[in-house]
PDB file of C-alpha atoms in Angstrom:
ATOM      1  CA  MET I  79       0.000   0.000   0.000  1.00 48.00           C
ATOM      2  CA  GLN I  80       2.855   2.357   0.940  1.00 47.00           C
ATOM      3  CA  ARG I  81       4.643   1.710  -2.373  1.00 49.00           C
ATOM      4  CA  SER I  82       1.439   2.218  -4.344  1.00 49.00           C
ATOM      5  CA  TRP I  83       0.845   5.535  -2.598  1.00 46.00           C
ATOM      6  CA  GLU I  84       4.420   6.660  -3.236  1.00 52.00           C
ATOM      7  CA  ALA I  85       4.170   5.712  -6.934  1.00 49.00           C
ATOM      8  CA  THR I  86       0.939   7.673  -7.262  1.00 45.00           C
ATOM      9  CA  MET I  87       2.467  10.739  -5.626  1.00 45.00           C
ATOM     10  CA  LYS I  88       5.486  10.539  -7.924  1.00 49.00           C
ATOM     11  CA  ARG I  89       3.225  10.535 -10.984  1.00 53.00           C
ATOM     12  CA  ILE I  90       1.267  13.537  -9.670  1.00 46.00           C
ATOM     13  CA  LEU I  91       4.424  15.466  -8.875  1.00 46.00           C
ATOM     14  CA  ALA I  92       5.870  14.637 -12.278  1.00 48.00           C
ATOM     15  CA  ALA I  93       2.725  15.895 -14.023  1.00 47.00           C
ATOM     16  CA  CYS I  94       2.792  19.094 -11.975  1.00 45.00           C
ATOM     17  CA  ALA I  95       6.441  19.585 -12.792  1.00 43.00           C
ATOM     18  CA  VAL I  96       5.715  19.308 -16.508  1.00 44.00           C
ATOM     19  CA  GLY I  97       2.964  21.920 -16.246  1.00 48.00           C
ATOM     20  CA  ILE I  98       5.129  24.280 -14.218  1.00 46.00           C
ATOM     21  CA  PHE I  99       8.022  23.821 -16.616  1.00 46.00           C
ATOM     22  CA  THR I 100       5.803  24.613 -19.623  1.00 47.00           C
ATOM     23  CA  THR I 101       4.542  27.805 -17.989  1.00 46.00           C
ATOM     24  CA  LEU I 102       7.977  28.929 -16.854  1.00 47.00           C
ATOM     25  CA  ALA I 103       9.527  28.130 -20.218  1.00 46.00           C
ATOM     26  CA  ALA I 104       6.879  30.153 -22.049  1.00 47.00           C
ATOM     27  CA  SER I 105       7.303  33.074 -19.648  1.00 46.00           C
ATOM     28  CA  PHE I 106      11.094  32.910 -19.971  1.00 45.00           C
ATOM     29  CA  ALA I 107      10.911  32.829 -23.767  1.00 46.00           C
ATOM     30  CA  CYS I 108       8.674  35.878 -23.721  1.00 46.00           C
ATOM     31  CA  ALA I 109      10.905  37.714 -21.258  1.00 46.00           C
ATOM     32  CA  GLN I 110      13.956  36.997 -23.382  1.00 48.00           C
ATOM     33  CA  GLY I 111      12.181  38.157 -26.534  1.00 64.00           C
ATOM     34  CA  THR I 112      12.704  34.812 -28.237  1.00 84.00           C
ATOM     35  CA  PHE I 113       9.063  33.984 -28.971  1.00 95.00           C
ATOM     36  CA  PRO I 114       8.379  32.430 -31.377  1.00 97.00           C
ATOM     37  CA  THR I 115      11.137  29.997 -32.296  1.00 97.00           C
ATOM     38  CA  ARG I 116       8.989  27.711 -34.444  1.00 97.00           C
ATOM     39  CA  THR I 117       5.724  27.499 -36.392  1.00 98.00           C
ATOM     40  CA  VAL I 118       2.617  29.138 -34.900  1.00 98.00           C
ATOM     41  CA  ARG I 119      -0.855  27.737 -35.628  1.00 98.00           C
ATOM     42  CA  PHE I 120      -3.981  29.801 -36.089  1.00 98.00           C
ATOM     43  CA  ILE I 121      -7.033  27.584 -35.557  1.00 98.00           C
ATOM     44  CA  VAL I 122      -9.973  28.887 -37.625  1.00 98.00           C
ATOM     45  CA  PRO I 123     -13.166  27.009 -36.656  1.00 95.00           C
ATOM     46  CA  PHE I 124     -14.909  27.582 -39.992  1.00 90.00           C
ATOM     47  CA  PRO I 125     -14.151  26.673 -43.635  1.00 88.00           C
ATOM     48  CA  GLY I 126     -11.588  28.309 -45.870  1.00 91.00           C
ATOM     49  CA  GLY I 127     -12.737  31.199 -48.050  1.00 88.00           C
ATOM     50  CA  GLY I 128     -14.988  32.800 -45.426  1.00 86.00           C
ATOM     51  CA  ILE I 129     -14.177  36.134 -43.804  1.00 88.00           C
ATOM     52  CA  ASN I 130     -12.874  34.373 -40.655  1.00 93.00           C
ATOM     53  CA  ASP I 131     -10.315  32.569 -42.815  1.00 95.00           C
ATOM     54  CA  VAL I 132      -9.477  35.688 -44.838  1.00 95.00           C
ATOM     55  CA  LEU I 133      -8.699  37.751 -41.726  1.00 97.00           C
ATOM     56  CA  ALA I 134      -6.584  34.972 -40.248  1.00 98.00           C
ATOM     57  CA  ARG I 135      -4.477  34.887 -43.392  1.00 98.00           C
ATOM     58  CA  ILE I 136      -4.061  38.673 -43.531  1.00 98.00           C
ATOM     59  CA  VAL I 137      -2.935  38.877 -39.905  1.00 98.00           C
ATOM     60  CA  GLY I 138      -0.937  35.654 -40.125  1.00 98.00           C
ATOM     61  CA  GLU I 139       1.011  36.789 -43.165  1.00 97.00           C
ATOM     62  CA  LYS I 140       2.018  40.044 -41.470  1.00 97.00           C
ATOM     63  CA  LEU I 141       2.942  38.382 -38.174  1.00 98.00           C
ATOM     64  CA  GLN I 142       4.947  35.773 -40.047  1.00 97.00           C
ATOM     65  CA  THR I 143       7.108  38.549 -41.489  1.00 97.00           C
ATOM     66  CA  ARG I 144       7.393  40.232 -38.092  1.00 97.00           C
ATOM     67  CA  TRP I 145       8.264  37.066 -36.187  1.00 97.00           C
ATOM     68  CA  GLY I 146      10.377  35.391 -38.836  1.00 97.00           C
ATOM     69  CA  GLN I 147       8.539  32.103 -38.248  1.00 98.00           C
ATOM     70  CA  PRO I 148       5.840  30.327 -40.308  1.00 98.00           C
ATOM     71  CA  ILE I 149       2.186  30.779 -39.359  1.00 98.00           C
ATOM     72  CA  VAL I 150      -0.075  27.959 -40.453  1.00 98.00           C
ATOM     73  CA  ILE I 151      -3.849  28.435 -40.782  1.00 98.00           C
ATOM     74  CA  GLU I 152      -5.783  25.293 -39.846  1.00 98.00           C
ATOM     75  CA  ASN I 153      -9.498  25.202 -40.682  1.00 97.00           C
ATOM     76  CA  LYS I 154     -11.096  22.847 -38.157  1.00 96.00           C
ATOM     77  CA  THR I 155     -14.807  22.997 -38.894  1.00 92.00           C
ATOM     78  CA  GLY I 156     -17.986  21.560 -37.458  1.00 87.00           C
ATOM     79  CA  ALA I 157     -20.433  21.786 -34.554  1.00 86.00           C
ATOM     80  CA  GLY I 158     -20.844  25.548 -34.779  1.00 84.00           C
ATOM     81  CA  GLY I 159     -17.120  26.111 -34.345  1.00 91.00           C
ATOM     82  CA  ASN I 160     -16.830  23.820 -31.318  1.00 94.00           C
ATOM     83  CA  ILE I 161     -14.447  21.349 -32.964  1.00 96.00           C
ATOM     84  CA  GLY I 162     -11.857  24.006 -33.715  1.00 98.00           C
ATOM     85  CA  ALA I 163     -12.365  25.676 -30.339  1.00 98.00           C
ATOM     86  CA  GLU I 164     -11.849  22.382 -28.513  1.00 98.00           C
ATOM     87  CA  LEU I 165      -8.608  21.762 -30.412  1.00 98.00           C
ATOM     88  CA  ALA I 166      -7.301  25.191 -29.413  1.00 98.00           C
ATOM     89  CA  TYR I 167      -8.551  24.792 -25.841  1.00 98.00           C
ATOM     90  CA  GLN I 168      -6.678  21.537 -25.351  1.00 98.00           C
ATOM     91  CA  SER I 169      -3.428  22.821 -26.873  1.00 98.00           C
ATOM     92  CA  GLU I 170      -0.355  23.630 -24.818  1.00 98.00           C
ATOM     93  CA  PRO I 171      -0.454  27.146 -23.311  1.00 98.00           C
ATOM     94  CA  ASP I 172       2.819  28.086 -24.956  1.00 98.00           C
ATOM     95  CA  GLY I 173       1.601  30.608 -27.530  1.00 98.00           C
ATOM     96  CA  TYR I 174       2.132  28.311 -30.501  1.00 98.00           C
ATOM     97  CA  THR I 175      -1.581  27.562 -30.990  1.00 98.00           C
ATOM     98  CA  LEU I 176      -4.089  30.426 -31.123  1.00 98.00           C
ATOM     99  CA  LEU I 177      -7.816  30.537 -31.885  1.00 98.00           C
ATOM    100  CA  LEU I 178      -9.152  33.169 -34.303  1.00 98.00           C
ATOM    101  CA  SER I 179     -12.900  32.925 -33.993  1.00 97.00           C
ATOM    102  CA  PRO I 180     -16.237  34.633 -34.658  1.00 92.00           C
ATOM    103  CA  PRO I 181     -18.743  35.029 -31.770  1.00 93.00           C
ATOM    104  CA  GLY I 182     -19.981  31.416 -31.631  1.00 91.00           C
ATOM    105  CA  PRO I 183     -17.238  29.578 -29.734  1.00 95.00           C
ATOM    106  CA  LEU I 184     -16.324  32.537 -27.514  1.00 97.00           C
ATOM    107  CA  ALA I 185     -19.681  34.139 -26.662  1.00 96.00           C
ATOM    108  CA  ILE I 186     -22.662  32.116 -27.912  1.00 94.00           C
ATOM    109  CA  ASN I 187     -22.198  28.349 -27.779  1.00 94.00           C
ATOM    110  CA  GLN I 188     -22.017  28.144 -23.994  1.00 95.00           C
ATOM    111  CA  SER I 189     -25.658  29.274 -23.899  1.00 94.00           C
ATOM    112  CA  LEU I 190     -26.663  27.234 -26.925  1.00 92.00           C
ATOM    113  CA  TYR I 191     -25.278  23.764 -26.263  1.00 92.00           C
ATOM    114  CA  LYS I 192     -26.257  21.605 -23.308  1.00 89.00           C
ATOM    115  CA  GLN I 193     -22.651  20.565 -22.841  1.00 91.00           C
ATOM    116  CA  LEU I 194     -19.340  21.759 -24.272  1.00 94.00           C
ATOM    117  CA  SER I 195     -15.976  20.018 -24.184  1.00 95.00           C
ATOM    118  CA  TYR I 196     -14.310  23.344 -23.413  1.00 98.00           C
ATOM    119  CA  LYS I 197     -14.977  26.405 -21.247  1.00 97.00           C
ATOM    120  CA  PRO I 198     -15.058  29.592 -23.356  1.00 98.00           C
ATOM    121  CA  GLN I 199     -14.423  31.825 -20.344  1.00 97.00           C
ATOM    122  CA  GLU I 200     -11.085  30.085 -19.743  1.00 98.00           C
ATOM    123  CA  PHE I 201      -9.574  31.173 -23.059  1.00 98.00           C
ATOM    124  CA  VAL I 202      -6.975  33.889 -22.557  1.00 98.00           C
ATOM    125  CA  PRO I 203      -8.002  37.039 -24.480  1.00 98.00           C
ATOM    126  CA  ILE I 204      -5.546  38.528 -26.967  1.00 98.00           C
ATOM    127  CA  THR I 205      -7.478  41.063 -29.062  1.00 98.00           C
ATOM    128  CA  VAL I 206     -10.621  41.613 -31.126  1.00 98.00           C
ATOM    129  CA  VAL I 207      -9.234  41.623 -34.647  1.00 98.00           C
ATOM    130  CA  GLY I 208     -12.106  43.247 -36.526  1.00 96.00           C
ATOM    131  CA  SER I 209     -15.854  43.805 -36.666  1.00 93.00           C
ATOM    132  CA  VAL I 210     -18.383  43.780 -39.458  1.00 92.00           C
ATOM    133  CA  PRO I 211     -22.118  44.606 -39.490  1.00 91.00           C
ATOM    134  CA  ASN I 212     -24.644  42.089 -40.702  1.00 95.00           C
ATOM    135  CA  VAL I 213     -27.007  42.863 -43.562  1.00 97.00           C
ATOM    136  CA  VAL I 214     -30.387  41.573 -44.694  1.00 98.00           C
ATOM    137  CA  ILE I 215     -29.637  39.693 -47.929  1.00 98.00           C
ATOM    138  CA  VAL I 216     -32.254  38.077 -50.178  1.00 98.00           C
ATOM    139  CA  ARG I 217     -32.009  36.044 -53.362  1.00 98.00           C
ATOM    140  CA  LYS I 218     -32.266  38.040 -56.559  1.00 97.00           C
ATOM    141  CA  GLU I 219     -35.566  36.494 -57.650  1.00 98.00           C
ATOM    142  CA  LEU I 220     -37.405  37.097 -54.359  1.00 98.00           C
ATOM    143  CA  PRO I 221     -40.172  39.651 -55.170  1.00 98.00           C
ATOM    144  CA  VAL I 222     -39.122  42.196 -52.520  1.00 98.00           C
ATOM    145  CA  ASN I 223     -36.988  45.322 -52.724  1.00 98.00           C
ATOM    146  CA  SER I 224     -37.179  46.756 -49.211  1.00 98.00           C
ATOM    147  CA  LEU I 225     -37.228  45.529 -45.629  1.00 98.00           C
ATOM    148  CA  LYS I 226     -40.928  46.391 -45.330  1.00 98.00           C
ATOM    149  CA  GLU I 227     -41.706  44.381 -48.455  1.00 98.00           C
ATOM    150  CA  LEU I 228     -39.747  41.437 -47.041  1.00 98.00           C
ATOM    151  CA  ILE I 229     -41.727  41.570 -43.792  1.00 98.00           C
ATOM    152  CA  ASP I 230     -45.012  41.703 -45.715  1.00 98.00           C
ATOM    153  CA  TYR I 231     -43.895  38.825 -47.955  1.00 98.00           C
ATOM    154  CA  VAL I 232     -42.904  36.599 -45.029  1.00 98.00           C
ATOM    155  CA  LYS I 233     -46.201  37.358 -43.272  1.00 98.00           C
ATOM    156  CA  ALA I 234     -48.079  36.388 -46.434  1.00 98.00           C
ATOM    157  CA  ASN I 235     -46.099  33.149 -46.711  1.00 98.00           C
ATOM    158  CA  PRO I 236     -45.727  31.799 -43.153  1.00 97.00           C
ATOM    159  CA  GLY I 237     -43.371  28.821 -42.923  1.00 96.00           C
ATOM    160  CA  LYS I 238     -42.521  28.956 -46.628  1.00 98.00           C
ATOM    161  CA  VAL I 239     -39.604  31.423 -46.677  1.00 98.00           C
ATOM    162  CA  THR I 240     -36.182  29.981 -45.878  1.00 98.00           C
ATOM    163  CA  PHE I 241     -33.253  31.713 -44.204  1.00 98.00           C
ATOM    164  CA  GLY I 242     -29.747  30.302 -44.087  1.00 97.00           C
ATOM    165  CA  SER I 243     -26.885  30.559 -41.617  1.00 94.00           C
ATOM    166  CA  GLN I 244     -23.487  29.055 -40.838  1.00 85.00           C
ATOM    167  CA  GLY I 245     -25.183  26.749 -38.340  1.00 81.00           C
ATOM    168  CA  ASN I 246     -27.498  26.627 -35.358  1.00 80.00           C
ATOM    169  CA  GLY I 247     -26.609  29.422 -32.981  1.00 83.00           C
ATOM    170  CA  ALA I 248     -24.432  31.321 -35.448  1.00 84.00           C
ATOM    171  CA  THR I 249     -24.997  35.078 -35.437  1.00 90.00           C
ATOM    172  CA  PRO I 250     -27.078  35.019 -38.674  1.00 93.00           C
ATOM    173  CA  HIS I 251     -29.320  32.340 -37.134  1.00 93.00           C
ATOM    174  CA  LEU I 252     -29.858  34.352 -33.960  1.00 94.00           C
ATOM    175  CA  THR I 253     -30.405  37.508 -36.010  1.00 95.00           C
ATOM    176  CA  GLY I 254     -33.051  35.651 -37.977  1.00 96.00           C
ATOM    177  CA  MET I 255     -34.752  34.705 -34.719  1.00 95.00           C
ATOM    178  CA  MET I 256     -34.607  38.366 -33.636  1.00 93.00           C
ATOM    179  CA  PHE I 257     -36.203  39.374 -36.922  1.00 96.00           C
ATOM    180  CA  GLN I 258     -39.034  36.865 -36.536  1.00 95.00           C
ATOM    181  CA  GLY I 259     -39.693  37.927 -32.959  1.00 92.00           C
ATOM    182  CA  MET I 260     -39.810  41.613 -33.845  1.00 94.00           C
ATOM    183  CA  THR I 261     -42.026  41.146 -36.898  1.00 96.00           C
ATOM    184  CA  ASP I 262     -44.234  38.285 -35.672  1.00 96.00           C
ATOM    185  CA  THR I 263     -43.260  36.180 -38.677  1.00 97.00           C
ATOM    186  CA  ARG I 264     -42.210  32.559 -39.215  1.00 96.00           C
ATOM    187  CA  MET I 265     -39.498  31.311 -41.554  1.00 98.00           C
ATOM    188  CA  VAL I 266     -37.634  28.005 -41.973  1.00 97.00           C
ATOM    189  CA  HIS I 267     -34.024  27.964 -40.819  1.00 96.00           C
ATOM    190  CA  VAL I 268     -31.523  26.119 -43.049  1.00 96.00           C
ATOM    191  CA  PRO I 269     -28.113  25.609 -41.355  1.00 93.00           C
ATOM    192  CA  TYR I 270     -24.889  25.281 -43.347  1.00 91.00           C
ATOM    193  CA  ARG I 271     -21.221  24.863 -42.425  1.00 82.00           C
ATOM    194  CA  GLY I 272     -20.040  28.225 -43.781  1.00 83.00           C
ATOM    195  CA  GLU I 273     -21.233  31.569 -45.153  1.00 86.00           C
ATOM    196  CA  ASN I 274     -19.982  30.894 -48.684  1.00 89.00           C
ATOM    197  CA  LEU I 275     -22.145  27.774 -48.807  1.00 93.00           C
ATOM    198  CA  VAL I 276     -25.206  29.821 -47.837  1.00 96.00           C
ATOM    199  CA  LEU I 277     -24.512  32.452 -50.479  1.00 97.00           C
ATOM    200  CA  ASN I 278     -23.810  29.862 -53.169  1.00 96.00           C
ATOM    201  CA  ASP I 279     -27.184  28.230 -52.506  1.00 97.00           C
ATOM    202  CA  MET I 280     -28.858  31.649 -52.409  1.00 98.00           C
ATOM    203  CA  ILE I 281     -27.371  32.534 -55.792  1.00 97.00           C
ATOM    204  CA  GLY I 282     -28.628  29.163 -57.013  1.00 97.00           C
ATOM    205  CA  GLY I 283     -32.131  30.061 -55.837  1.00 97.00           C
ATOM    206  CA  HIS I 284     -32.314  27.581 -52.952  1.00 97.00           C
ATOM    207  CA  VAL I 285     -32.267  29.980 -49.958  1.00 98.00           C
ATOM    208  CA  ASP I 286     -34.430  33.096 -49.666  1.00 98.00           C
ATOM    209  CA  VAL I 287     -32.872  35.172 -46.881  1.00 98.00           C
ATOM    210  CA  PHE I 288     -29.482  35.439 -45.162  1.00 98.00           C
ATOM    211  CA  PHE I 289     -28.644  37.769 -42.274  1.00 97.00           C
ATOM    212  CA  GLY I 290     -24.955  37.524 -43.147  1.00 95.00           C
ATOM    213  CA  ASN I 291     -22.163  40.022 -42.804  1.00 91.00           C
ATOM    214  CA  ILE I 292     -21.494  42.815 -45.260  1.00 93.00           C
ATOM    215  CA  ALA I 293     -18.041  41.438 -46.069  1.00 87.00           C
ATOM    216  CA  ALA I 294     -19.487  38.222 -47.466  1.00 89.00           C
ATOM    217  CA  GLY I 295     -22.613  39.757 -48.983  1.00 94.00           C
ATOM    218  CA  GLY I 296     -20.984  42.792 -50.588  1.00 93.00           C
ATOM    219  CA  PRO I 297     -19.296  41.140 -53.602  1.00 93.00           C
ATOM    220  CA  PRO I 298     -22.329  39.165 -54.866  1.00 96.00           C
ATOM    221  CA  PHE I 299     -24.491  42.243 -54.265  1.00 97.00           C
ATOM    222  CA  ARG I 300     -22.228  44.412 -56.397  1.00 95.00           C
ATOM    223  CA  ASP I 301     -22.287  41.737 -59.094  1.00 96.00           C
ATOM    224  CA  GLY I 302     -26.084  41.786 -59.089  1.00 97.00           C
ATOM    225  CA  ARG I 303     -26.406  38.182 -57.902  1.00 98.00           C
ATOM    226  CA  VAL I 304     -28.231  38.991 -54.633  1.00 98.00           C
ATOM    227  CA  LYS I 305     -30.118  41.940 -53.130  1.00 98.00           C
ATOM    228  CA  ILE I 306     -29.236  43.699 -49.864  1.00 98.00           C
ATOM    229  CA  LEU I 307     -32.237  45.365 -48.248  1.00 98.00           C
ATOM    230  CA  ALA I 308     -30.847  46.859 -45.038  1.00 98.00           C
ATOM    231  CA  LEU I 309     -27.818  47.168 -42.789  1.00 97.00           C
ATOM    232  CA  ALA I 310     -28.339  45.810 -39.244  1.00 96.00           C
ATOM    233  CA  ASP I 311     -26.467  48.663 -37.596  1.00 92.00           C
ATOM    234  CA  THR I 312     -27.127  52.110 -36.160  1.00 90.00           C
ATOM    235  CA  ARG I 313     -25.391  53.991 -38.967  1.00 91.00           C
ATOM    236  CA  ARG I 314     -24.771  53.438 -42.652  1.00 93.00           C
ATOM    237  CA  SER I 315     -21.611  51.754 -43.841  1.00 92.00           C
ATOM    238  CA  PRO I 316     -19.069  53.574 -46.022  1.00 87.00           C
ATOM    239  CA  VAL I 317     -18.708  50.285 -47.873  1.00 88.00           C
ATOM    240  CA  LEU I 318     -22.323  50.380 -49.115  1.00 93.00           C
ATOM    241  CA  PRO I 319     -23.544  53.907 -48.315  1.00 94.00           C
ATOM    242  CA  GLU I 320     -26.661  53.492 -50.439  1.00 96.00           C
ATOM    243  CA  ILE I 321     -28.032  50.748 -48.160  1.00 97.00           C
ATOM    244  CA  PRO I 322     -30.333  52.065 -45.388  1.00 98.00           C
ATOM    245  CA  THR I 323     -29.970  50.959 -41.790  1.00 98.00           C
ATOM    246  CA  THR I 324     -32.662  48.774 -40.252  1.00 97.00           C
ATOM    247  CA  ALA I 325     -33.806  51.820 -38.275  1.00 96.00           C
ATOM    248  CA  GLU I 326     -34.213  53.834 -41.469  1.00 97.00           C
ATOM    249  CA  ALA I 327     -36.022  50.870 -43.004  1.00 97.00           C
ATOM    250  CA  GLY I 328     -38.525  50.700 -40.150  1.00 95.00           C
ATOM    251  CA  LEU I 329     -37.050  48.058 -37.809  1.00 97.00           C
ATOM    252  CA  PRO I 330     -34.740  49.930 -35.390  1.00 93.00           C
ATOM    253  CA  GLY I 331     -34.321  47.065 -32.928  1.00 89.00           C
ATOM    254  CA  LEU I 332     -32.655  44.767 -35.446  1.00 94.00           C
ATOM    255  CA  VAL I 333     -28.973  45.462 -34.750  1.00 91.00           C
ATOM    256  CA  SER I 334     -26.429  42.701 -35.289  1.00 93.00           C
ATOM    257  CA  THR I 335     -22.672  42.982 -35.652  1.00 89.00           C
ATOM    258  CA  GLY I 336     -20.225  40.181 -36.286  1.00 88.00           C
ATOM    259  CA  TRP I 337     -16.656  40.195 -34.980  1.00 94.00           C
ATOM    260  CA  PHE I 338     -13.533  38.060 -34.961  1.00 96.00           C
ATOM    261  CA  ALA I 339     -11.230  37.672 -31.978  1.00 98.00           C
ATOM    262  CA  LEU I 340      -7.870  36.104 -31.203  1.00 98.00           C
ATOM    263  CA  ALA I 341      -7.540  34.004 -28.053  1.00 98.00           C
ATOM    264  CA  ALA I 342      -4.973  31.699 -26.486  1.00 98.00           C
ATOM    265  CA  PRO I 343      -5.476  28.375 -24.660  1.00 98.00           C
ATOM    266  CA  PRO I 344      -6.241  28.426 -20.929  1.00 98.00           C
ATOM    267  CA  LYS I 345      -3.308  28.985 -18.551  1.00 98.00           C
ATOM    268  CA  THR I 346      -1.249  30.802 -21.162  1.00 98.00           C
ATOM    269  CA  PRO I 347       1.135  32.933 -19.046  1.00 97.00           C
ATOM    270  CA  GLN I 348       0.069  36.560 -18.898  1.00 96.00           C
ATOM    271  CA  PRO I 349       3.456  37.960 -20.000  1.00 97.00           C
ATOM    272  CA  LEU I 350       3.339  35.751 -23.084  1.00 98.00           C
ATOM    273  CA  ALA I 351      -0.294  36.648 -23.842  1.00 98.00           C
ATOM    274  CA  SER I 352       0.563  40.336 -23.482  1.00 97.00           C
ATOM    275  CA  GLU I 353       3.536  39.975 -25.835  1.00 97.00           C
ATOM    276  CA  ILE I 354       1.379  38.242 -28.470  1.00 98.00           C
ATOM    277  CA  ALA I 355      -1.331  40.887 -28.019  1.00 98.00           C
ATOM    278  CA  ARG I 356       1.166  43.691 -28.500  1.00 98.00           C
ATOM    279  CA  ALA I 357       2.422  42.146 -31.733  1.00 98.00           C
ATOM    280  CA  ALA I 358      -1.116  41.429 -32.978  1.00 98.00           C
ATOM    281  CA  VAL I 359      -2.450  44.921 -32.199  1.00 98.00           C
ATOM    282  CA  GLU I 360       0.542  46.640 -33.802  1.00 98.00           C
ATOM    283  CA  THR I 361       0.029  44.421 -36.845  1.00 98.00           C
ATOM    284  CA  ILE I 362      -3.685  45.235 -37.093  1.00 98.00           C
ATOM    285  CA  LYS I 363      -2.930  48.966 -36.876  1.00 97.00           C
ATOM    286  CA  THR I 364      -0.451  48.991 -39.771  1.00 98.00           C
ATOM    287  CA  PRO I 365      -1.818  50.887 -42.807  1.00 97.00           C
ATOM    288  CA  ASP I 366      -1.539  47.969 -45.234  1.00 97.00           C
ATOM    289  CA  VAL I 367      -3.397  45.550 -42.937  1.00 98.00           C
ATOM    290  CA  GLN I 368      -6.112  48.133 -42.261  1.00 96.00           C
ATOM    291  CA  ALA I 369      -6.457  48.713 -46.000  1.00 96.00           C
ATOM    292  CA  LYS I 370      -6.838  44.956 -46.600  1.00 96.00           C
ATOM    293  CA  PHE I 371      -9.427  44.690 -43.825  1.00 95.00           C
ATOM    294  CA  ARG I 372     -11.488  47.550 -45.217  1.00 92.00           C
ATOM    295  CA  ALA I 373     -11.206  46.141 -48.724  1.00 90.00           C
ATOM    296  CA  ALA I 374     -12.870  43.047 -47.236  1.00 89.00           C
ATOM    297  CA  SER I 375     -15.538  45.301 -45.636  1.00 87.00           C
ATOM    298  CA  VAL I 376     -14.168  44.692 -42.130  1.00 91.00           C
ATOM    299  CA  GLU I 377     -13.445  47.475 -39.649  1.00 91.00           C
ATOM    300  CA  PRO I 378     -10.110  46.880 -37.853  1.00 95.00           C
ATOM    301  CA  VAL I 379     -10.271  46.893 -34.045  1.00 96.00           C
ATOM    302  CA  GLY I 380      -7.093  45.761 -32.271  1.00 98.00           C
ATOM    303  CA  ASN I 381      -8.081  46.430 -28.648  1.00 98.00           C
ATOM    304  CA  SER I 382      -6.319  45.345 -25.448  1.00 97.00           C
ATOM    305  CA  PRO I 383      -6.826  41.931 -23.762  1.00 98.00           C
ATOM    306  CA  GLY I 384      -8.772  43.620 -20.975  1.00 97.00           C
ATOM    307  CA  GLU I 385     -11.020  45.437 -23.416  1.00 98.00           C
ATOM    308  CA  MET I 386     -11.585  42.212 -25.323  1.00 98.00           C
ATOM    309  CA  ALA I 387     -12.555  40.400 -22.116  1.00 98.00           C
ATOM    310  CA  ALA I 388     -15.132  43.084 -21.243  1.00 97.00           C
ATOM    311  CA  PHE I 389     -16.508  43.063 -24.794  1.00 95.00           C
ATOM    312  CA  ILE I 390     -16.852  39.258 -24.860  1.00 97.00           C
ATOM    313  CA  ALA I 391     -18.682  39.326 -21.513  1.00 96.00           C
ATOM    314  CA  GLU I 392     -21.155  41.897 -22.862  1.00 92.00           C
ATOM    315  CA  GLU I 393     -21.710  39.912 -26.083  1.00 92.00           C
ATOM    316  CA  THR I 394     -22.215  36.713 -24.073  1.00 95.00           C
ATOM    317  CA  ARG I 395     -24.980  38.337 -22.035  1.00 93.00           C
ATOM    318  CA  ARG I 396     -26.694  39.806 -25.104  1.00 87.00           C
ATOM    319  CA  TRP I 397     -26.832  36.611 -27.136  1.00 91.00           C
ATOM    320  CA  SER I 398     -27.695  34.514 -24.089  1.00 94.00           C
ATOM    321  CA  ASP I 399     -30.843  36.573 -23.631  1.00 90.00           C
ATOM    322  CA  ILE I 400     -31.906  35.932 -27.238  1.00 89.00           C
ATOM    323  CA  ILE I 401     -31.184  32.209 -26.976  1.00 93.00           C
ATOM    324  CA  LYS I 402     -33.200  31.852 -23.760  1.00 92.00           C
ATOM    325  CA  LYS I 403     -36.078  33.951 -25.069  1.00 89.00           C
ATOM    326  CA  ASN I 404     -36.416  31.728 -28.139  1.00 86.00           C
ATOM    327  CA  ASN I 405     -35.658  28.439 -26.329  1.00 88.00           C
ATOM    328  CA  ILE I 406     -32.858  27.625 -28.775  1.00 88.00           C
ATOM    329  CA  VAL I 407     -30.932  24.498 -27.845  1.00 83.00           C
ATOM    330  CA  VAL I 408     -28.420  22.381 -29.766  1.00 81.00           C
ATOM    331  CA  ASP I 409     -27.747  18.863 -28.486  1.00 68.00           C
TER     332      ASP I 409
END
């Protein structure tokens, strides 16, 4: 019994030593200014080609030049972003694996899913990379040309109009639920695995409405392949100044903004997280990166870890209220 107890204690102490060593090594590397010394991974929890992926590649390319080390973008999709988030969550807290995510994994899924394999609040905040307003997009053939006409059309066709999203609980899905609640209408939700898939089906005539972001919806709108009826924000966008806000279009409560944030695995040492944040924020604020963001219809942010933490907490409360009000649950 004594030997068994001693063996158990040795294993526990060894495991603790490994954890302490990892933390100290990461802190030492940061203090010595040697981070990184090898490849850094950006985990993107949604498919390639979407705005999440585009921003990761813009920031990654610039940081790669700054750090002199490769940055690899890994698209780990599925379960509303949970698969990619879990991979990042379980990674070593050494700065070499970072999550670049939209609201779902960081602020929504904890209210949406009965059980998660990770704890969003334990991610270490780095910075909010950028934000982008959502817009009310409809397929070209839908016989509506304003938000009021869309509301009237949906009311005249209850349960027949479809709206797509990147998955259950994604911001466009929750925005669609907001829209239905405010207008006393009923549509059919069609979940996809990415925004490009929604838009492709919309262009093909298979989805009627999409409350997607302006970055994704802008190009097909300019090409005349879809219609944008309103901007779900409090002021017009310089990207599409001709599009009225939802308030101007008669539905002031429909405000929905997407964002993308960089986070590190739990227990990442604060000095290391601060060093990564400093590099990321300085990168986001460079003129060429800001120009690339705005060309993609994204407004650069680049706030501090503390500001990101406060922002995520506020977003978590806001979307949690909508999820509870509509009894939205994903098993």
